[in-house]
Coordinates of C-alpha atoms in Angstrom, one line a residue:
Chain K
M1 CA 152.9 113.4 29.3
H2 CA 151.9 111.4 32.5
L3 CA 148.8 109.1 32.1
G4 CA 146.6 107.3 34.4
T5 CA 143.3 105.3 34.9
I6 CA 141.7 106.4 38.0
R7 CA 139.2 105.0 40.2
T8 CA 135.8 106.6 40.0
G9 CA 134.7 105.7 43.3
D10 CA 131.7 103.1 41.3
G11 CA 133.9 100.4 40.1
D12 CA 134.4 102.3 36.7
T13 CA 137.6 103.3 35.8
R14 CA 138.8 106.9 33.2
A15 CA 141.2 107.4 31.7
A16 CA 143.5 110.9 32.8
V17 CA 146.5 113.3 31.9
R18 CA 148.2 115.0 35.0
E19 CA 149.0 118.9 35.3
D20 CA 150.5 119.7 37.8
S21 CA 149.4 117.8 41.0
D22 CA 145.6 117.4 39.5
W23 CA 144.0 114.9 37.0
I24 CA 142.1 115.8 34.1
L25 CA 139.3 113.0 33.3
L26 CA 139.0 112.1 30.0
D27 CA 136.3 110.3 28.1
A28 CA 137.6 107.2 27.7
A29 CA 137.6 104.1 30.1
D30 CA 141.5 103.8 30.5
V31 CA 144.5 104.8 28.9
G32 CA 144.5 101.5 26.9
A33 CA 140.5 102.7 25.5
L34 CA 141.9 106.5 25.7
I35 CA 145.2 105.1 22.8
T36 CA 143.9 102.8 20.2
D37 CA 142.1 106.6 19.4
P38 CA 144.4 107.9 16.8
Q39 CA 143.6 111.3 17.4
W40 CA 143.6 110.8 21.7
R41 CA 146.8 113.3 21.7
D42 CA 143.8 115.9 20.6
R43 CA 141.6 114.5 23.6
A44 CA 143.5 115.8 26.2
K45 CA 145.2 119.2 24.6
T46 CA 141.3 119.8 24.0
A47 CA 140.4 118.4 28.0
L48 CA 143.6 120.4 29.9
A49 CA 142.5 123.1 27.8
N50 CA 139.1 123.8 28.9
P51 CA 138.3 124.5 32.4
A52 CA 134.9 122.8 32.9
T53 CA 136.9 119.2 32.5
A54 CA 136.4 117.8 35.6
R55 CA 139.8 117.7 38.0
V56 CA 140.7 115.1 40.6
P57 CA 143.2 116.3 42.9
E58 CA 146.0 113.8 43.1
R59 CA 146.6 113.1 46.9
D60 CA 142.7 111.7 46.2
A61 CA 142.8 110.4 43.0
V62 CA 143.3 106.1 43.0
L63 CA 144.6 104.8 40.5
A64 CA 144.1 101.6 38.8
A65 CA 146.5 99.7 36.4
P66 CA 147.3 102.0 33.9
I67 CA 145.5 99.5 31.0
Q68 CA 143.3 97.3 32.2
R69 CA 142.7 94.7 29.6
P70 CA 145.6 94.2 27.1
A71 CA 145.6 91.9 24.3
K72 CA 149.2 90.6 24.2
I73 CA 151.3 90.9 27.6
V74 CA 155.4 90.2 26.3
C75 CA 157.9 89.4 29.4
C76 CA 161.8 89.1 28.7
G77 CA 163.6 87.3 31.2
L78 CA 167.5 87.7 31.7
N79 CA 167.8 91.6 30.6
Y80 CA 169.5 93.1 32.8
H81 CA 174.0 93.0 31.8
D82 CA 175.1 93.3 35.2
H83 CA 172.3 90.3 36.7
I84 CA 173.3 88.3 33.8
V85 CA 177.9 88.6 34.2
E86 CA 176.6 88.8 38.2
T87 CA 175.1 85.2 37.5
G88 CA 178.7 83.9 35.6
R89 CA 176.2 83.6 32.3
D90 CA 176.7 84.3 28.6
I91 CA 175.2 87.5 27.2
P92 CA 172.3 86.1 25.5
E93 CA 172.0 86.0 21.5
Y94 CA 168.3 86.0 21.8
P95 CA 165.6 87.7 24.3
T96 CA 163.9 85.0 26.4
L97 CA 160.2 86.0 26.2
F98 CA 156.9 84.0 27.9
A99 CA 153.4 85.6 28.5
K100 CA 151.3 86.5 30.8
F101 CA 147.3 87.2 30.7
A102 CA 145.3 90.4 31.4
D103 CA 144.2 88.7 34.8
T104 CA 147.8 88.8 35.8
L105 CA 147.4 92.7 36.6
T106 CA 146.6 94.4 39.7
D107 CA 147.1 98.4 40.5
P108 CA 149.7 100.2 41.5
A109 CA 148.9 100.0 45.4
A110 CA 147.1 96.7 45.4
D111 CA 146.9 93.6 48.1
I112 CA 148.5 90.9 46.5
V113 CA 147.3 88.0 47.5
I114 CA 148.5 84.5 46.8
D115 CA 147.2 81.6 47.5
G116 CA 149.4 78.1 47.4
S117 CA 153.2 79.6 47.2
A118 CA 156.0 79.2 49.4
Q119 CA 158.5 80.6 47.6
V120 CA 157.2 84.0 46.2
D121 CA 159.4 86.5 44.5
W122 CA 160.2 90.1 43.5
E123 CA 160.9 91.4 39.8
A124 CA 161.1 95.3 39.0
E125 CA 160.5 95.4 35.8
L126 CA 160.7 98.5 33.3
V127 CA 157.3 98.0 31.3
V128 CA 156.3 99.3 27.5
V129 CA 153.6 100.4 26.8
M130 CA 152.8 99.9 22.7
G131 CA 150.9 102.8 21.0
A132 CA 150.4 102.1 17.6
P133 CA 150.3 98.6 15.8
L134 CA 153.6 96.9 15.3
R135 CA 154.0 94.3 12.6
R136 CA 157.4 93.0 11.3
G137 CA 159.1 96.2 12.2
T138 CA 162.3 97.6 12.1
R139 CA 164.8 99.3 15.1
E140 CA 163.5 102.8 13.8
E141 CA 159.6 101.6 13.5
A142 CA 159.1 100.3 16.4
E143 CA 160.1 103.1 18.3
T144 CA 158.2 105.5 16.4
A145 CA 155.1 102.5 17.2
I146 CA 155.7 103.2 21.6
L147 CA 153.6 105.2 23.2
G148 CA 155.7 105.3 26.4
Y149 CA 156.8 103.6 29.8
T150 CA 155.3 102.3 33.0
V151 CA 155.9 100.0 35.7
A152 CA 156.0 96.8 36.8
N153 CA 157.0 93.7 39.7
D154 CA 156.1 90.1 38.0
I155 CA 156.0 88.7 41.3
S156 CA 156.8 85.8 40.7
C157 CA 156.4 82.1 42.8
R158 CA 159.1 80.1 42.4
D159 CA 157.9 76.8 43.3
W160 CA 156.2 76.7 41.2
Q161 CA 157.1 78.0 37.8
A162 CA 160.9 75.5 38.9
R163 CA 158.0 72.3 38.4
T164 CA 158.3 72.3 34.6
L165 CA 160.7 74.0 32.4
Q166 CA 158.5 76.9 31.3
W167 CA 158.4 79.7 33.4
F168 CA 154.6 80.6 32.8
Q169 CA 153.2 78.4 36.0
G170 CA 155.1 80.5 38.4
K171 CA 154.3 84.0 36.2
A172 CA 150.5 84.3 36.2
W173 CA 148.9 84.1 38.7
D174 CA 145.8 85.8 38.6
G175 CA 146.1 89.7 40.5
T176 CA 149.7 89.0 41.6
T177 CA 151.6 91.6 38.8
P178 CA 151.3 95.7 40.0
I179 CA 151.4 97.9 37.3
G180 CA 151.3 101.6 37.0
P181 CA 151.2 104.2 39.1
V182 CA 150.9 105.9 35.6
V183 CA 152.4 105.8 31.9
V184 CA 154.9 108.4 31.6
T185 CA 155.0 109.3 27.5
A186 CA 157.8 108.8 24.9
D187 CA 158.6 112.0 24.5
T188 CA 158.9 112.6 28.0
I189 CA 161.2 110.0 29.3
S190 CA 164.1 107.4 27.9
P191 CA 165.2 104.5 29.4
S192 CA 168.4 103.9 27.6
T193 CA 169.9 107.2 29.4
G194 CA 169.5 105.2 32.7
L195 CA 166.6 105.9 34.9
D196 CA 166.9 104.5 38.4
I197 CA 165.3 100.9 39.2
T198 CA 165.0 100.2 42.7
C199 CA 162.5 98.0 44.4
E200 CA 162.5 97.2 48.0
I201 CA 161.2 94.8 51.1
D202 CA 159.8 96.7 53.4
G203 CA 162.5 99.7 53.3
E204 CA 164.9 97.5 52.8
V205 CA 166.8 98.2 49.0
V206 CA 167.1 94.8 47.4
Q207 CA 167.2 96.4 43.7
R208 CA 169.5 98.8 42.5
S209 CA 170.2 99.5 38.9
T210 CA 169.9 101.1 35.8
T211 CA 167.5 100.8 32.7
R212 CA 170.6 101.5 30.8
E213 CA 171.9 98.2 32.1
L214 CA 169.5 96.3 29.6
V215 CA 171.0 93.6 27.3
F216 CA 167.3 94.5 24.5
D217 CA 166.2 97.8 25.1
A218 CA 162.6 98.5 24.5
A219 CA 162.7 99.5 20.7
T220 CA 164.6 96.6 20.1
L221 CA 161.8 94.2 22.1
A222 CA 158.8 95.9 20.2
A223 CA 160.7 95.0 16.4
Y224 CA 161.7 91.7 17.6
V225 CA 158.1 90.2 18.9
S226 CA 156.7 91.7 16.1
Q227 CA 158.4 89.4 13.9
F228 CA 156.2 86.8 15.3
T229 CA 153.1 88.6 16.4
E230 CA 151.2 91.7 15.8
L231 CA 151.8 94.6 18.7
S232 CA 149.1 96.8 19.5
P233 CA 147.9 100.3 21.0
G234 CA 147.9 98.6 25.0
D235 CA 150.4 95.6 24.9
L236 CA 152.1 95.4 27.4
I237 CA 156.6 94.0 27.3
L238 CA 157.8 93.5 30.8
T239 CA 161.3 94.1 30.2
G240 CA 163.1 92.2 32.4
T241 CA 164.6 92.6 35.8
P242 CA 167.6 93.9 37.6
G243 CA 170.3 91.3 39.8
G244 CA 169.1 91.2 43.7
V245 CA 166.1 88.7 43.3
G246 CA 165.3 86.6 45.8
L247 CA 166.1 83.2 44.1
G248 CA 169.8 85.0 43.7
A249 CA 170.3 85.0 47.6
N250 CA 171.9 82.4 49.0
P251 CA 170.0 81.1 50.9
P252 CA 167.2 82.3 48.6
R253 CA 164.3 84.8 50.4
W254 CA 161.5 84.7 50.1
L255 CA 158.6 87.8 50.3
A256 CA 156.7 86.9 54.1
D257 CA 152.8 87.2 54.8
G258 CA 152.2 91.3 55.5
Q259 CA 155.6 92.7 53.8
V260 CA 155.1 95.8 51.9
L261 CA 156.6 96.0 48.4
T262 CA 157.8 99.5 46.7
T263 CA 158.9 99.0 43.3
T264 CA 160.0 102.0 41.9
I265 CA 161.3 103.8 38.4
E266 CA 163.0 107.1 38.2
G267 CA 160.6 109.9 36.5
I268 CA 157.7 107.5 36.3
G269 CA 157.1 107.2 39.9
T270 CA 155.8 103.6 42.1
L271 CA 154.0 100.3 43.1
Q272 CA 153.2 99.1 47.0
N273 CA 152.1 97.0 47.5
T274 CA 151.2 94.5 50.5
M275 CA 151.9 90.6 50.3
R276 CA 149.3 88.6 51.5
I277 CA 150.4 84.9 51.1
T278 CA 148.9 82.2 52.0
A279 CA 151.3 78.5 52.7
P280 CA 150.6 76.3 49.7
D281 CA 148.3 72.6 50.3
D282 CA 148.9 70.0 48.4
Q283 CA 145.6 70.8 46.0
G284 CA 148.1 72.5 43.1
S285 CA 149.5 68.9 42.5
P286 CA 148.0 66.9 39.9
A287 CA 149.3 63.6 41.4
Chain G
M1 CA 126.0 68.0 20.0
H2 CA 128.2 69.7 17.3
L3 CA 128.7 73.4 17.5
G4 CA 130.4 75.4 15.1
T5 CA 131.0 79.2 14.1
I6 CA 130.2 79.7 10.4
R7 CA 131.5 82.6 7.9
T8 CA 128.3 84.3 6.7
G9 CA 130.6 85.4 3.6
D10 CA 130.2 88.8 4.5
G11 CA 133.1 88.7 6.7
D12 CA 130.9 88.1 10.0
T13 CA 130.4 84.7 11.5
R14 CA 127.7 83.4 12.9
A15 CA 127.6 80.9 16.3
A16 CA 125.5 77.4 14.9
V17 CA 124.7 74.5 16.3
R18 CA 124.6 71.0 13.5
E19 CA 121.6 69.0 12.9
D20 CA 122.2 65.9 10.9
S21 CA 124.0 67.8 7.6
D22 CA 123.0 71.0 7.9
W23 CA 124.1 73.6 10.2
I24 CA 121.5 75.9 11.8
L25 CA 122.6 79.4 12.7
L26 CA 122.7 80.3 16.3
D27 CA 121.7 84.5 17.2
A28 CA 126.2 84.9 18.6
A29 CA 128.8 85.6 16.5
D30 CA 131.1 83.0 17.4
V31 CA 130.5 79.8 19.7
G32 CA 132.5 81.6 22.2
A33 CA 129.6 84.1 22.5
L34 CA 126.9 81.4 22.5
I35 CA 128.3 79.8 25.4
T36 CA 129.3 82.6 27.9
D37 CA 125.1 82.9 28.2
P38 CA 124.4 79.4 30.5
Q39 CA 120.9 79.2 28.9
W40 CA 123.3 78.7 25.6
R41 CA 121.8 75.0 25.4
D42 CA 117.9 76.3 25.5
R43 CA 118.6 78.7 22.7
A44 CA 120.2 76.2 20.5
K45 CA 117.2 74.1 21.0
T46 CA 114.7 76.3 20.2
A47 CA 116.2 77.1 17.4
L48 CA 116.1 73.0 16.5
A49 CA 112.9 73.2 16.6
N50 CA 112.0 76.3 14.8
P51 CA 112.0 74.8 11.4
A52 CA 112.2 78.6 10.3
T53 CA 115.7 79.1 11.1
A54 CA 118.2 79.4 8.9
R55 CA 119.9 76.4 7.7
V56 CA 123.4 76.3 6.0
P57 CA 124.1 72.3 4.8
E58 CA 127.4 71.1 6.1
R59 CA 128.8 71.3 1.8
D60 CA 128.6 74.8 1.5
A61 CA 129.3 75.9 5.1
V62 CA 132.4 77.4 5.7
L63 CA 133.9 76.8 9.1
A64 CA 136.3 79.7 11.2
A65 CA 137.7 78.7 14.4
P66 CA 135.5 78.1 16.8
I67 CA 135.5 80.0 19.5
Q68 CA 137.3 83.7 17.9
R69 CA 139.0 85.6 20.8
P70 CA 139.8 83.2 24.1
A71 CA 140.7 85.7 27.0
K72 CA 143.0 82.2 27.4
I73 CA 144.6 80.1 25.3
V74 CA 147.2 77.5 28.0
C75 CA 149.4 74.7 26.3
C76 CA 150.4 71.5 27.9
G77 CA 153.6 70.0 26.9
L78 CA 154.9 66.4 27.1
N79 CA 151.7 65.2 27.7
Y80 CA 151.5 61.4 26.0
H81 CA 152.5 57.8 27.5
D82 CA 153.7 57.3 24.5
H83 CA 155.8 60.2 23.8
I84 CA 157.1 60.4 26.9
V85 CA 158.3 57.0 27.3
E86 CA 160.1 56.7 23.4
T87 CA 162.1 60.1 24.2
G88 CA 163.5 57.8 27.5
R89 CA 161.7 60.7 29.9
D90 CA 160.4 60.0 33.1
I91 CA 156.9 60.6 33.3
P92 CA 156.2 64.4 34.5
E93 CA 155.0 64.7 37.9
Y94 CA 152.9 67.9 36.8
P95 CA 151.8 69.2 33.5
T96 CA 154.5 71.8 31.9
L97 CA 152.8 74.4 30.2
F98 CA 153.0 78.2 28.1
A99 CA 150.8 80.2 26.7
K100 CA 149.6 81.2 23.3
F101 CA 147.5 84.5 22.2
A102 CA 144.0 84.7 20.4
D103 CA 146.0 85.8 17.1
T104 CA 147.6 82.5 17.2
L105 CA 144.8 80.4 16.0
T106 CA 143.8 80.5 12.7
D107 CA 140.3 78.5 11.1
P108 CA 140.4 75.0 10.4
A109 CA 140.2 74.7 7.2
A110 CA 143.2 78.0 6.5
D111 CA 146.7 78.2 4.8
I112 CA 149.0 78.3 7.2
V113 CA 151.4 81.3 6.6
I114 CA 155.0 81.2 7.9
D115 CA 158.0 83.8 7.0
G116 CA 161.1 84.0 8.4
S117 CA 161.2 80.2 10.1
A118 CA 163.2 76.7 8.7
Q119 CA 162.7 74.4 10.6
V120 CA 158.8 73.8 11.4
D121 CA 156.8 70.8 12.9
W122 CA 153.2 69.9 13.8
E123 CA 151.6 68.4 16.6
A124 CA 148.2 67.1 16.7
E125 CA 146.4 68.0 20.0
L126 CA 143.1 67.8 21.3
V127 CA 141.6 71.0 23.0
V128 CA 139.6 71.4 25.9
V129 CA 137.5 74.5 25.6
M130 CA 135.7 75.0 28.9
G131 CA 131.8 76.3 29.5
A132 CA 131.6 77.6 33.2
P133 CA 134.1 79.2 35.4
L134 CA 136.5 77.4 37.3
R135 CA 138.6 78.4 40.0
R136 CA 141.1 76.8 42.3
G137 CA 138.4 74.0 41.1
T138 CA 138.9 69.9 42.3
R139 CA 139.0 67.4 39.5
E140 CA 135.3 66.8 39.6
E141 CA 134.2 70.6 39.9
A142 CA 136.5 70.5 36.3
E143 CA 135.2 68.2 35.1
T144 CA 131.7 69.5 34.9
A145 CA 133.2 73.0 33.6
I146 CA 133.9 71.7 30.2
L147 CA 131.7 72.2 27.5
G148 CA 133.0 70.2 25.3
Y149 CA 136.4 69.4 23.1
T150 CA 137.8 70.2 19.6
V151 CA 141.5 70.5 17.1
A152 CA 144.4 71.4 17.3
N153 CA 147.9 71.9 15.2
D154 CA 149.8 73.3 17.6
I155 CA 152.7 74.2 14.7
S156 CA 156.0 75.3 16.2
C157 CA 158.9 77.0 15.0
R158 CA 161.6 75.0 16.3
D159 CA 164.4 77.3 15.1
W160 CA 163.0 80.0 17.3
Q161 CA 161.5 78.0 19.6
A162 CA 165.0 76.0 20.5
R163 CA 166.7 79.5 20.3
T164 CA 166.0 80.4 24.2
L165 CA 165.5 77.8 26.9
Q166 CA 161.2 80.3 27.1
W167 CA 159.4 78.1 23.9
F168 CA 157.2 81.2 23.3
Q169 CA 158.5 82.7 20.7
G170 CA 158.3 79.4 18.7
K171 CA 154.4 79.0 19.6
A172 CA 153.1 82.3 19.3
W173 CA 153.5 83.4 15.4
D174 CA 150.1 84.4 14.0
G175 CA 147.7 82.6 12.4
T176 CA 149.9 79.4 12.8
T177 CA 147.1 77.2 15.2
P178 CA 144.9 76.0 13.2
I179 CA 141.3 74.8 15.5
G180 CA 138.1 72.7 14.7
P181 CA 136.4 71.6 12.7
V182 CA 133.8 71.6 15.6
V183 CA 132.8 71.5 19.3
V184 CA 132.0 68.2 19.7
T185 CA 130.1 68.6 23.4
A186 CA 131.1 66.6 26.6
D187 CA 128.3 65.2 26.7
T188 CA 129.1 63.0 23.4
I189 CA 132.5 62.0 23.6
S190 CA 135.1 61.2 26.0
P191 CA 138.9 61.7 25.5
S192 CA 139.5 59.3 27.9
T193 CA 137.9 56.5 26.8
G194 CA 140.2 56.8 24.4
L195 CA 140.1 58.5 20.9
D196 CA 142.3 57.8 17.8
I197 CA 144.3 61.2 17.1
T198 CA 146.0 61.1 13.4
C199 CA 148.6 63.6 11.7
E200 CA 149.1 63.5 8.1
I201 CA 151.5 65.1 6.2
D202 CA 150.7 65.1 2.1
G203 CA 148.1 61.9 2.9
E204 CA 151.8 60.6 4.8
V205 CA 150.8 59.7 8.6
V206 CA 153.2 60.4 10.2
Q207 CA 151.5 60.7 13.7
R208 CA 149.6 58.0 15.5
S209 CA 147.7 57.6 18.9
T210 CA 144.8 57.8 21.2
T211 CA 143.6 60.3 23.2
R212 CA 144.5 57.4 26.0
E213 CA 147.3 58.2 26.4
L214 CA 147.3 61.7 28.2
V215 CA 149.3 62.0 31.3
F216 CA 147.0 65.1 32.7
D217 CA 143.3 64.8 30.9
A218 CA 141.5 67.2 30.7
A219 CA 139.4 67.8 33.7
T220 CA 143.0 67.0 35.8
L221 CA 144.4 70.2 33.5
A222 CA 141.7 72.8 33.7
A223 CA 141.8 71.9 37.8
Y224 CA 145.7 72.5 38.2
V225 CA 145.3 75.7 35.4
S226 CA 142.7 76.7 37.5
Q227 CA 144.5 76.8 40.8
F228 CA 146.6 80.1 39.4
T229 CA 144.2 81.4 37.3
E230 CA 140.4 81.0 36.7
L231 CA 138.7 79.6 33.5
S232 CA 136.3 81.2 31.7
P233 CA 133.7 79.9 29.3
G234 CA 135.8 79.8 25.7
D235 CA 139.0 79.6 27.4
L236 CA 141.3 77.1 25.7
I237 CA 143.3 74.9 26.6
L238 CA 145.7 72.5 24.8
T239 CA 146.9 69.2 26.0
G240 CA 150.1 68.1 24.0
T241 CA 151.1 66.2 21.2
P242 CA 152.2 62.7 21.1
G243 CA 154.9 60.7 19.4
G244 CA 156.2 61.7 16.0
V245 CA 156.7 65.1 15.8
G246 CA 159.3 66.3 13.6
L247 CA 161.8 67.4 15.4
G248 CA 161.8 63.6 16.5
A249 CA 162.8 62.1 13.7
N250 CA 166.4 61.0 12.8
P251 CA 167.3 63.6 10.9
P252 CA 165.0 66.0 11.9
R253 CA 162.4 66.9 9.0
W254 CA 160.6 70.1 8.9
L255 CA 156.7 71.1 6.6
A256 CA 157.9 72.2 2.7
D257 CA 155.9 75.1 1.8
G258 CA 152.9 73.7 -0.1
Q259 CA 152.6 70.9 1.4
V260 CA 149.1 70.0 2.9
L261 CA 148.6 69.3 7.1
T262 CA 146.3 67.0 8.0
T263 CA 145.0 66.6 11.2
T264 CA 142.1 64.8 13.0
I265 CA 141.1 63.4 16.1
E266 CA 138.1 60.8 16.3
G267 CA 134.5 61.7 16.9
I268 CA 135.6 66.0 16.3
G269 CA 137.0 65.8 12.5
T270 CA 139.7 66.7 10.5
L271 CA 141.9 70.5 9.9
Q272 CA 143.7 70.6 6.7
N273 CA 145.9 73.5 6.0
T274 CA 148.1 74.0 3.2
M275 CA 151.6 75.6 4.8
R276 CA 153.2 78.5 2.9
I277 CA 156.3 79.0 4.4
T278 CA 159.0 81.6 3.4
A279 CA 162.6 81.0 4.0
P280 CA 164.1 83.3 7.1
D281 CA 166.2 86.4 6.1
D282 CA 168.2 87.8 9.4
Q283 CA 165.6 90.9 10.2
G284 CA 164.6 87.9 13.2
S285 CA 167.7 88.8 15.1
P286 CA 168.0 91.4 17.3
A287 CA 171.6 91.9 16.9

């Protein structure tokens, strides 16, 4: 099943389920609100079976970030075998985790407006969407609590990220993590079988890997995070990025104003975002 | 003005303003909800002037975390001159920042339940409470946007914190950051003048400093954070801890089950929390 959040033109949004080339509108503001109801699958089936339910043809649909206000966004770094081996590091024993805010997210086709960074980098990522509460869960319980998967680009301001030991201030810029375009439920795809993941800049492929390369897979990450904090429906786990980021190039390479960033995971879909980058001034310095 | 959130016995909470030794109940679920209304001061004054307003004597009041669900909690590390000098580090050019979730917070007198860490440490901290939106603000604008101050203890699971480069997983355990007991408005106290800050374990003073030692003060931190993310009423900034944490002792020293942790800032108040710590098992390991 493919779930999405559709912009309905008046500033509002509606959750929707895809049938062929139509989006069938559901009675919830977004996928995040929809899935807080444990009976959401029944509601979706009822809507699909009712010929009177409002439909939006896919070509007319403007998709929003599917989960508009997740309570928790946990991100994992250093999580692709190929990328870790390429950088000469050891395979880590524990996942490296940090957080983002709901405000960090933006729509799958939004412009990415960054005012004040000169080192904007890309990170194509698989995102785990939680569908049920999980606290101190086993890997098997985590598997059951996962609703599905979506795509994000964890666009990072490397100059800010490198200012201190903690990455957060380079990772939590408002409206800089596009997410979507849809959530594909876990009964439809399985990242552990290997989904192609790519990132392109103006059509040039800069990242290409497969989700089979994840060191800590979706269920392992969810179980691990749930040891210290409860995960709830709509919470997100960004699972890290493969090799090919700008920081790893020699010399390093950064996104430029006007470039188009395209992020795709096989079986889920594509984010396409135009960069709107303004050179930094000295406002950011507290000195 | 002293603002608090009072537990009203039926699982609900109410915002309140202190007058002498009484709490005057206000028409909002918590201080966070109260201050989203820009007219909250008028509402508080009206309630104070009305002899019919419900009052709770201070000795009967059970105080909750004053802000129940902040959208953003930003924490600063390495921010006390005395602590930095003591550790032989240089004074940093930029604040070191990381995030917590709303679920990380707990009440000012709550038991702190930690199941799965063997290295639980203390960090007495001044907390900045935002009172107005702030985006790309100057230091002066930040000063105006600060509502006031409260106390927290950024209790940290050092074993988890040290597993990877990012501190987050040692800092975001549900219900482990007590906060309160009250929010004192910025027209009543000024941390830059130097408020004593102390932390005690079973009555033994382990941290003692003054907020005058902050490298990045409240307004500087708020202005800095607002360069990349908008701050809103009720958002919190934890400003870092002075020297004297367990990690810095030789040998390192950790909190034990049953110990009472007491955290005080002059002019704001005291948190008093009993530790409920269970030894770790191997559930936390994803290996």
